[in-house]
PDB file of C-alpha atoms in Angstrom:
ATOM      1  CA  UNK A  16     -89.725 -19.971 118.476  1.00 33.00           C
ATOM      2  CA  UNK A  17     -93.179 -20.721 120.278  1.00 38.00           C
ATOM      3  CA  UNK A  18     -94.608 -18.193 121.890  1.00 48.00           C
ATOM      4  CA  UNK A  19     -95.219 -17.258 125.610  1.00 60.00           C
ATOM      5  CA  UNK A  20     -98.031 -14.739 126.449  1.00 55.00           C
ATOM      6  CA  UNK A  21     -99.384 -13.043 129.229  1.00 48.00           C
ATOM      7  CA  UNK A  22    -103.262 -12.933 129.966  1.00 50.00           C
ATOM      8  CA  UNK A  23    -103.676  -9.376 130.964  1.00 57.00           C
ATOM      9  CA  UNK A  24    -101.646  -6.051 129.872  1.00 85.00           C
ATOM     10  CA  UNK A  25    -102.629  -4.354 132.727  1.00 91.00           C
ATOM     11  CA  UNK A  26    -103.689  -5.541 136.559  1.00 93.00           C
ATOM     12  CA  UNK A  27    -104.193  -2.911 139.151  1.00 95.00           C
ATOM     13  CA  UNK A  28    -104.369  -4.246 142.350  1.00 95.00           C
ATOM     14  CA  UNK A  29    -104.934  -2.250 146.227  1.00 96.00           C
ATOM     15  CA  UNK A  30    -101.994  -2.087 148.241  1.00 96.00           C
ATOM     16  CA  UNK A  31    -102.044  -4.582 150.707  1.00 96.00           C
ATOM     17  CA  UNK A  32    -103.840  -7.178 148.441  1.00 96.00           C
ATOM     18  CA  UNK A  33    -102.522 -10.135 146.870  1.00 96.00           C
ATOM     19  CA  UNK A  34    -101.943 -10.004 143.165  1.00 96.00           C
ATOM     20  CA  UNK A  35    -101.977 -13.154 140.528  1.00 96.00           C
ATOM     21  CA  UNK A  36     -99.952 -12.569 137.239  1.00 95.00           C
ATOM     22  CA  UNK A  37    -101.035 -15.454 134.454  1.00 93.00           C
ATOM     23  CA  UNK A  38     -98.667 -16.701 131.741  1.00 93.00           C
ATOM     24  CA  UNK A  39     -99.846 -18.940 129.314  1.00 92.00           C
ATOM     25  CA  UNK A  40     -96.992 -20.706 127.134  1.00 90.00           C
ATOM     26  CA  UNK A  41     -97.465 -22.995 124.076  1.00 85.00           C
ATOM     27  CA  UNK A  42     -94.072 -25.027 123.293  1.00 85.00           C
ATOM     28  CA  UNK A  43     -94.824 -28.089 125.600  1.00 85.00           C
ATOM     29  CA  UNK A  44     -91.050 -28.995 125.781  1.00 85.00           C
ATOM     30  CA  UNK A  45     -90.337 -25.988 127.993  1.00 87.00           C
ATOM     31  CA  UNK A  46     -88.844 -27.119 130.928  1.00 88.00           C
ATOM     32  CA  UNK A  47     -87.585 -23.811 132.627  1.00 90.00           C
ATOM     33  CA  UNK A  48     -89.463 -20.840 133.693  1.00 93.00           C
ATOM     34  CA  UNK A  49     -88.669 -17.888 134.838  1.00 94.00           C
ATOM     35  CA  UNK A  50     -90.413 -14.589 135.974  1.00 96.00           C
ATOM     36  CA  UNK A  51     -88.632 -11.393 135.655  1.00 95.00           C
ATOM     37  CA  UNK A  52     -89.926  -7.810 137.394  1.00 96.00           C
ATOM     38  CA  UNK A  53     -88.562  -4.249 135.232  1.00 95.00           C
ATOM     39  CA  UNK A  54     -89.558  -1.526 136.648  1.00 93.00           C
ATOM     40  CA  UNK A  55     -89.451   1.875 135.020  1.00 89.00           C
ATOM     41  CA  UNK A  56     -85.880   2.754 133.169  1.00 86.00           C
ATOM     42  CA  UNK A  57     -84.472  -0.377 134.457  1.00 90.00           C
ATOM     43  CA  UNK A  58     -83.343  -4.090 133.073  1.00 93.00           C
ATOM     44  CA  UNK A  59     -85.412  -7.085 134.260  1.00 94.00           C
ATOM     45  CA  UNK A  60     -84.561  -8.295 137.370  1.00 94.00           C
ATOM     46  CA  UNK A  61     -84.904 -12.050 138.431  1.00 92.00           C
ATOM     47  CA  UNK A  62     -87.930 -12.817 140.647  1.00 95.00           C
ATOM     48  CA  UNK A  63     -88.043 -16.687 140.658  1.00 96.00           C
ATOM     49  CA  UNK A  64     -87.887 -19.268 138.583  1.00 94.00           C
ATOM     50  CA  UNK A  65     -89.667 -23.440 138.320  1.00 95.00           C
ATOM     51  CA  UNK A  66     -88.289 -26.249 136.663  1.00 92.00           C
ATOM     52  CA  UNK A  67     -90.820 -28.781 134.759  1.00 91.00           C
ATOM     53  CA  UNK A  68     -90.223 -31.296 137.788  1.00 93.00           C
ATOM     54  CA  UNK A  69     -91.900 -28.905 140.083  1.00 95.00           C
ATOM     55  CA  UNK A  70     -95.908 -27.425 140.530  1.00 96.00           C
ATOM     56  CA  UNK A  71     -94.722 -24.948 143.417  1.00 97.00           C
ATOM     57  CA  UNK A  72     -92.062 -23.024 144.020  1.00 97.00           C
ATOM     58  CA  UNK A  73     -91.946 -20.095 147.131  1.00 97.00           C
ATOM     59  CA  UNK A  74     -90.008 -17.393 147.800  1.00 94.00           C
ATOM     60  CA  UNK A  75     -90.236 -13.991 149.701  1.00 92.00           C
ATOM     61  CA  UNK A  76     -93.632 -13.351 149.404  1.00 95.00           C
ATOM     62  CA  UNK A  77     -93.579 -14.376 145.870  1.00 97.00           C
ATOM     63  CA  UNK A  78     -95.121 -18.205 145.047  1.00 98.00           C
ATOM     64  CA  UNK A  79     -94.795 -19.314 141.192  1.00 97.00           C
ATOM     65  CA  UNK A  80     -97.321 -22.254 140.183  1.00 97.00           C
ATOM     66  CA  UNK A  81     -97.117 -24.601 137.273  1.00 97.00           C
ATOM     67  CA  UNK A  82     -99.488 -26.371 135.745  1.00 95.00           C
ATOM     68  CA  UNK A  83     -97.969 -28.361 132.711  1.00 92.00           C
ATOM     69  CA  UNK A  84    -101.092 -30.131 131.843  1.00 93.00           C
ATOM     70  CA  UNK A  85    -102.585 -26.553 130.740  1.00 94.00           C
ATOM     71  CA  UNK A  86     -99.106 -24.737 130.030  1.00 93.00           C
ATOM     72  CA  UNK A  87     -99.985 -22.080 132.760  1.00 94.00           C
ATOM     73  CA  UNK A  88     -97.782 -20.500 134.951  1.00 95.00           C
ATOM     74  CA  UNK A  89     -98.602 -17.725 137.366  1.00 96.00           C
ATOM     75  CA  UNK A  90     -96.924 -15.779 139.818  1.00 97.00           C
ATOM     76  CA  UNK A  91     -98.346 -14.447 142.903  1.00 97.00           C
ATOM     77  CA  UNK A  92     -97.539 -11.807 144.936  1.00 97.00           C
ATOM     78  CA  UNK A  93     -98.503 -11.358 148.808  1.00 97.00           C
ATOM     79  CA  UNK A  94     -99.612  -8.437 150.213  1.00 97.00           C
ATOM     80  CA  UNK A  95     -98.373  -5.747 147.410  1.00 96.00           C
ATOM     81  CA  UNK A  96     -96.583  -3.058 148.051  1.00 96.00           C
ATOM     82  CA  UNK A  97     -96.150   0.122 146.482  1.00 95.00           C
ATOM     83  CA  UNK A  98     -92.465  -1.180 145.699  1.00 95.00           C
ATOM     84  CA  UNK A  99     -93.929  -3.874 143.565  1.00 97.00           C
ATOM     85  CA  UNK A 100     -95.499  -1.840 140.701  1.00 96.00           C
ATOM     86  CA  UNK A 101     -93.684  -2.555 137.535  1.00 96.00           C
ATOM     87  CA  UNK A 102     -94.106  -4.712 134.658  1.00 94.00           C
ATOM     88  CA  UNK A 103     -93.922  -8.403 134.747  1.00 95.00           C
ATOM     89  CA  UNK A 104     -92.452 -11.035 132.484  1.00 93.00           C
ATOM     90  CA  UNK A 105     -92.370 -14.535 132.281  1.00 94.00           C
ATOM     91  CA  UNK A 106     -89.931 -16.542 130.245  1.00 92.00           C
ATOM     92  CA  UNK A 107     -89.125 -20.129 129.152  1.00 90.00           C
ATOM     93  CA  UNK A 108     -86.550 -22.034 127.906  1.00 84.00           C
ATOM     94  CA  UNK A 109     -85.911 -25.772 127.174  1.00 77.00           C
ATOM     95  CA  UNK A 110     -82.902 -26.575 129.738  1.00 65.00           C
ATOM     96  CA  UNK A 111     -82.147 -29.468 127.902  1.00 55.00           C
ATOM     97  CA  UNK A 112     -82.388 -28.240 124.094  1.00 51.00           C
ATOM     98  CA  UNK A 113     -79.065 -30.268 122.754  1.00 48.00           C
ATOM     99  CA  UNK A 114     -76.214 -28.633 124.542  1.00 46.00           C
ATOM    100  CA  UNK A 115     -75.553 -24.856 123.234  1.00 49.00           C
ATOM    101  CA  UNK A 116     -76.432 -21.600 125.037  1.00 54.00           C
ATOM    102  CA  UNK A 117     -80.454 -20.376 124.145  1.00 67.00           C
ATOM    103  CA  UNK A 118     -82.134 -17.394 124.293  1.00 74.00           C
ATOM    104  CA  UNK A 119     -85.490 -17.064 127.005  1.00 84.00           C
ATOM    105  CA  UNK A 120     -88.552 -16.568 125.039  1.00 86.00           C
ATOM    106  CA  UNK A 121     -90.140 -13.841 127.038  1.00 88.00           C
ATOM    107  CA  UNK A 122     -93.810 -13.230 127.068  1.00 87.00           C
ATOM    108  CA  UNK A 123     -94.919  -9.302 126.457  1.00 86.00           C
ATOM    109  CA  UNK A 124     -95.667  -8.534 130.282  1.00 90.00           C
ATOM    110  CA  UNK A 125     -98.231  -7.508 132.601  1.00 92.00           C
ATOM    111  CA  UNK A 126     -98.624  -3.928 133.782  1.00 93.00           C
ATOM    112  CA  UNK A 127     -99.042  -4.378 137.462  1.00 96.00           C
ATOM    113  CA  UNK A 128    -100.378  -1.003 139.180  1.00 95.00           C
ATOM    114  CA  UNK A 129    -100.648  -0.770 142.994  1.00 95.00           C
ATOM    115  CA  UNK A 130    -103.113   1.313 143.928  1.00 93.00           C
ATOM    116  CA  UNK A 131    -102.901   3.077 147.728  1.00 89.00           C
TER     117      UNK A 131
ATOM    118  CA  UNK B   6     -72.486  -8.886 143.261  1.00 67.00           C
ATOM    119  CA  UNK B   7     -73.475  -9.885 139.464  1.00 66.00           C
ATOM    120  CA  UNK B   8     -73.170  -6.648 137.099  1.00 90.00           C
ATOM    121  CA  UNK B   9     -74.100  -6.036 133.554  1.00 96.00           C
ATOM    122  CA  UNK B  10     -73.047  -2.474 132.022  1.00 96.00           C
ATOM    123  CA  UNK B  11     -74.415  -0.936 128.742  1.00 96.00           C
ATOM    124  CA  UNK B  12     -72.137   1.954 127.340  1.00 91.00           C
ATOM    125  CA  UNK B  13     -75.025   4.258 127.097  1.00 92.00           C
ATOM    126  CA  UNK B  14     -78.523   4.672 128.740  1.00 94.00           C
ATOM    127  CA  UNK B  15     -79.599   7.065 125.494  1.00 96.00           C
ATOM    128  CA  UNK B  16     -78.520   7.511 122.224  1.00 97.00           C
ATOM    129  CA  UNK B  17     -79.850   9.256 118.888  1.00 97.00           C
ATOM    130  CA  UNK B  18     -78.194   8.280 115.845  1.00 97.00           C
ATOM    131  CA  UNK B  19     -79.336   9.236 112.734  1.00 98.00           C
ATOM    132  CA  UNK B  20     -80.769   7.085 109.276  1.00 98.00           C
ATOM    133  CA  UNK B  21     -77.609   5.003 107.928  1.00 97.00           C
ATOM    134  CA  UNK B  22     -74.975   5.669 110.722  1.00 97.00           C
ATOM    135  CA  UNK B  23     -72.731   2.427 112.275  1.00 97.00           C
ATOM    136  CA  UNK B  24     -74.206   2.054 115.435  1.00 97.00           C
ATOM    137  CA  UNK B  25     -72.169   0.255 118.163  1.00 97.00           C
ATOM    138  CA  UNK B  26     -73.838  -0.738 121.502  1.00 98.00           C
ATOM    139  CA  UNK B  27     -71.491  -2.347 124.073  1.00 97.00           C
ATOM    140  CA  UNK B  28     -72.307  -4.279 126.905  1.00 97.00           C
ATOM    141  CA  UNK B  29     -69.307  -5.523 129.768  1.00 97.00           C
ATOM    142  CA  UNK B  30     -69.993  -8.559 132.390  1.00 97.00           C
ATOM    143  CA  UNK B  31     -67.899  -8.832 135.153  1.00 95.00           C
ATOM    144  CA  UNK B  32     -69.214 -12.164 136.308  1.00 93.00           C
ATOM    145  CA  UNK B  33     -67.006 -14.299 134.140  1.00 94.00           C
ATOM    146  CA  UNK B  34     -70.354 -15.687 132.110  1.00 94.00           C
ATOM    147  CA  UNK B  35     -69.671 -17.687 129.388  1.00 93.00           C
ATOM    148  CA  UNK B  36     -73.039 -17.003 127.553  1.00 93.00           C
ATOM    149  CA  UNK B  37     -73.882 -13.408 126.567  1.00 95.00           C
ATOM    150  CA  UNK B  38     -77.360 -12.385 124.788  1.00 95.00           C
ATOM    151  CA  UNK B  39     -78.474  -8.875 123.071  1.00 96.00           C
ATOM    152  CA  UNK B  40     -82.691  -8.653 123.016  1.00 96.00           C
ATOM    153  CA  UNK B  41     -84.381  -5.953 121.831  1.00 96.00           C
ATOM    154  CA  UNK B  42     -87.809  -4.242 123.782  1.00 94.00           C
ATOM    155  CA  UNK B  43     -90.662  -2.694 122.192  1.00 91.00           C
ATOM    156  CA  UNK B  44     -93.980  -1.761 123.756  1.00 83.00           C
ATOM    157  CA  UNK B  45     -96.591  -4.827 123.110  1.00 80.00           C
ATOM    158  CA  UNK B  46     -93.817  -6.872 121.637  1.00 83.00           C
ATOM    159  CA  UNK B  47     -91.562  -7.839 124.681  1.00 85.00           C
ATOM    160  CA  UNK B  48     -88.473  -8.865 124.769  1.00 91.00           C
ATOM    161  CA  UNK B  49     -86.955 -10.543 121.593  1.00 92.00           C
ATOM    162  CA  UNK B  50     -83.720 -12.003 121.030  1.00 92.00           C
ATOM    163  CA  UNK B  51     -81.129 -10.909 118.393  1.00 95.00           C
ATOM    164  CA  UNK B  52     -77.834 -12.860 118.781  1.00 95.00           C
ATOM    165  CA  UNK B  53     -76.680 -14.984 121.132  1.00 93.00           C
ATOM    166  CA  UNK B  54     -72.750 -15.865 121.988  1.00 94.00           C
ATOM    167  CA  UNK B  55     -71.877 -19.055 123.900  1.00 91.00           C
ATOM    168  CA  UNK B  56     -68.170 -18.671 123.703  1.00 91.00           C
ATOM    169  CA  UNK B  57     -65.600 -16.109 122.711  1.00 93.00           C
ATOM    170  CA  UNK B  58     -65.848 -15.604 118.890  1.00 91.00           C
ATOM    171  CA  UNK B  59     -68.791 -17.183 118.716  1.00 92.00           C
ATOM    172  CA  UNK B  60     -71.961 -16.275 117.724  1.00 93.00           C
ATOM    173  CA  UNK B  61     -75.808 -17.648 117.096  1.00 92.00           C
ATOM    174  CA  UNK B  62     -78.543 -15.810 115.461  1.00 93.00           C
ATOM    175  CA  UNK B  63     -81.499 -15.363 117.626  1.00 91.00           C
ATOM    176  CA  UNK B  64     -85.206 -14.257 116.510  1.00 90.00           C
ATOM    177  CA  UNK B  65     -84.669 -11.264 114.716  1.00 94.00           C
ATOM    178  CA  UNK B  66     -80.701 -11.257 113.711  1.00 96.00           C
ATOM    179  CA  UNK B  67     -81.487  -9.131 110.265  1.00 96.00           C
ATOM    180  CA  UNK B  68     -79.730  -5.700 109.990  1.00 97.00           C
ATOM    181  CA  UNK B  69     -77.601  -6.851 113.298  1.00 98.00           C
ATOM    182  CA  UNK B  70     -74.790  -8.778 113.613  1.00 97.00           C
ATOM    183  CA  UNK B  71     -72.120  -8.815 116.592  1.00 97.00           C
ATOM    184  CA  UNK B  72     -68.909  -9.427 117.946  1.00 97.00           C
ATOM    185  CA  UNK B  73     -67.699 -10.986 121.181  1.00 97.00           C
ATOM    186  CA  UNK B  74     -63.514 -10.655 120.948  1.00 96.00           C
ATOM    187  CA  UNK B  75     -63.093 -10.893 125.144  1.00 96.00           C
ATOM    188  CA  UNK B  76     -65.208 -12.737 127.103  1.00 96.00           C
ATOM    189  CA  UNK B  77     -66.269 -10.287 129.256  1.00 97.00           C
ATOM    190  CA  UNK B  78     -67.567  -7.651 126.287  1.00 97.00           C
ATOM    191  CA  UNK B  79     -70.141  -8.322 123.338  1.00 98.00           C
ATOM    192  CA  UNK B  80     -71.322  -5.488 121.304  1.00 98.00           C
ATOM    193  CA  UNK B  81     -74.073  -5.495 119.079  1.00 98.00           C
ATOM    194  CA  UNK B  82     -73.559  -3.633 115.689  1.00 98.00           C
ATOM    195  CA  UNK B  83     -76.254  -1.720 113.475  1.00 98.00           C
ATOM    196  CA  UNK B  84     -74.394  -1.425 110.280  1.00 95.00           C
ATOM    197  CA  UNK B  85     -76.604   1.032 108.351  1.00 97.00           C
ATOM    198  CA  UNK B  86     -79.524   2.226 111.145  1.00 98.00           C
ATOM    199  CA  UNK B  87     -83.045   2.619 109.883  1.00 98.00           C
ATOM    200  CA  UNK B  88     -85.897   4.388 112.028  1.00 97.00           C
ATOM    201  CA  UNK B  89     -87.445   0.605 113.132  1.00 97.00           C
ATOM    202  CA  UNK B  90     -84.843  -0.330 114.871  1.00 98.00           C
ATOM    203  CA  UNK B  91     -86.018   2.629 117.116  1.00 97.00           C
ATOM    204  CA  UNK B  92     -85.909   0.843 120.433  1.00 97.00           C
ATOM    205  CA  UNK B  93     -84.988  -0.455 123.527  1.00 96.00           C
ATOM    206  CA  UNK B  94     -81.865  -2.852 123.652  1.00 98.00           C
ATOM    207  CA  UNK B  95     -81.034  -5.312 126.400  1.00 97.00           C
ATOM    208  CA  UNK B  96     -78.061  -7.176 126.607  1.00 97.00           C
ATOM    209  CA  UNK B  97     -77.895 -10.403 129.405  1.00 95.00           C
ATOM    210  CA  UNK B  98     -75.239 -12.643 130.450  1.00 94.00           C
ATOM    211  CA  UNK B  99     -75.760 -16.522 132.367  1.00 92.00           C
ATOM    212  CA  UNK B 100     -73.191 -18.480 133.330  1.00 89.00           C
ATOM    213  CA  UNK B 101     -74.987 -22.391 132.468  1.00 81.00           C
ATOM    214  CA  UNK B 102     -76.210 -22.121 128.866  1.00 75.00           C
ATOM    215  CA  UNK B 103     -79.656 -22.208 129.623  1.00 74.00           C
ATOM    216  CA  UNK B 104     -81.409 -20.959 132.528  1.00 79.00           C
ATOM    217  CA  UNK B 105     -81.342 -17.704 134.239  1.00 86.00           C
ATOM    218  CA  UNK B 106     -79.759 -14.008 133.026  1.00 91.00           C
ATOM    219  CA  UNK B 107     -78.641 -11.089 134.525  1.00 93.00           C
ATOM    220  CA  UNK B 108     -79.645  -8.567 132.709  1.00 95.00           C
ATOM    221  CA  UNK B 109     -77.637  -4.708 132.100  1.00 96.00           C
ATOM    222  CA  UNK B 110     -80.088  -2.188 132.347  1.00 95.00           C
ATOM    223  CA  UNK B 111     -80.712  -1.120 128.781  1.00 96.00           C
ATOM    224  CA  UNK B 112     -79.660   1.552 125.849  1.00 97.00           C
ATOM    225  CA  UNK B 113     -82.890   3.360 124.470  1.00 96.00           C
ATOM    226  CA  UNK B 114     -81.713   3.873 121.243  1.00 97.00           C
ATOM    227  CA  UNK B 115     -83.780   6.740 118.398  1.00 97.00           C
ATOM    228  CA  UNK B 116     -82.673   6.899 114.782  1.00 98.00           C
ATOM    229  CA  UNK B 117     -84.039   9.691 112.921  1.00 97.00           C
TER     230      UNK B 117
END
């Protein structure tokens, strides 16, 4: 499959701050997104996720943006707490791929360290 | 509340053992998923079952395969292990076929 990739491996950010995850993603008939937070010894856990119809999507201090023109996606996260370091995925899928079950293709993460 | 459970949070197994990894949903999902993890790689998927019995190759299906008998359990089987399939395994379950999963929270798995 196409791939989905993260800008940065690492972003450490001051507790308190607001942090921006990028996600740049390549197969242009993606029309799902989703981002996904692991944290140490755990599975991913749903954050939020965008359909292709939408640019903005909010949740509990989390906003996801979309920009299909550019394939970007990026997740931001308001005033970070110590709570919030772990690593962050994004994912895609094409909802409407011809009917059967599909796998997300996951990007490889960013590191996000709050510092105090 | 949605759970996903992996039979084992560790296990060593050594060159050219059967390895079984089982994973139970209690969420009635149809579709169940097994991904593997490894550092700089991310998450990539293996097999993929829609159904009971039935079963779709994902990214990296060679020296896997599965089985899904009850709709609730799919294992993921390492017929001979070799030392790269060192790694951490994942194993998700949605209820639509595309779209979000709920993901167990992983077997680290070390063949030696």
């Amino acid at each position: 499959g196409e791939s989905v990739g993260l800008h940065l491996p690492t972003l450490s950010v001051q507790e308190g701050d607001n942090s921006i995850i990028n996600c740049a993603y390549s197969n242009s008939a993606s029309d799902y997104f989703i981002w996904y937070k692991q944290e140490s010894g755990k599975g991913p856990q749903f954050i939020i996720d965008i359909r292709s119809n939408m640019d903005k999507r909010q949740g509990q201090r989390v906003t996801v943006l979309l920009n299909k023109t550019v394939k970007h996606l990026s997740l931001q996260i308001a005033a970070t707490q110590p709570g919030d370091s772990a690593v962050y995925f994004c994912a895609e899928n094409e909802e409407y791929s011809g009917g059967g079950a599909d796998g997300l293709t996951f990007g490889k993460g960013t590191h996000l360290i709050i510092q105090p | 509340d949605v759970k996903v459970t992996q039979s084992s949070r560790y296990l060593v197994k050594r060159t050219g053992e059967k390895v079984f990894l089982e994973c139970v949903q209690d969420m009635d999902h149809e579709n169940m998923f097994w991904y593997r993890q490894d550092p700089g790689l991310g998450l990539r998927l293996i097999y993929f079952s829609y159904d009971v019995k039935m079963k779709e190759k994902g990214d990296i299906p060679e020296g896997y395969s599965v089985s899904r008998e009850k709709k609730e359990r799919f294992s993921l089987i390492l017929e001979s292990a070799s030392t790269n399939q060192t790694s951490m395994y994942l194993c998700a379950s949605s209820p639509l076929p595309t779209g979000e999963q709920y993901f167990g929270p992983g077997t680290r798995l070390t063949v030696t």
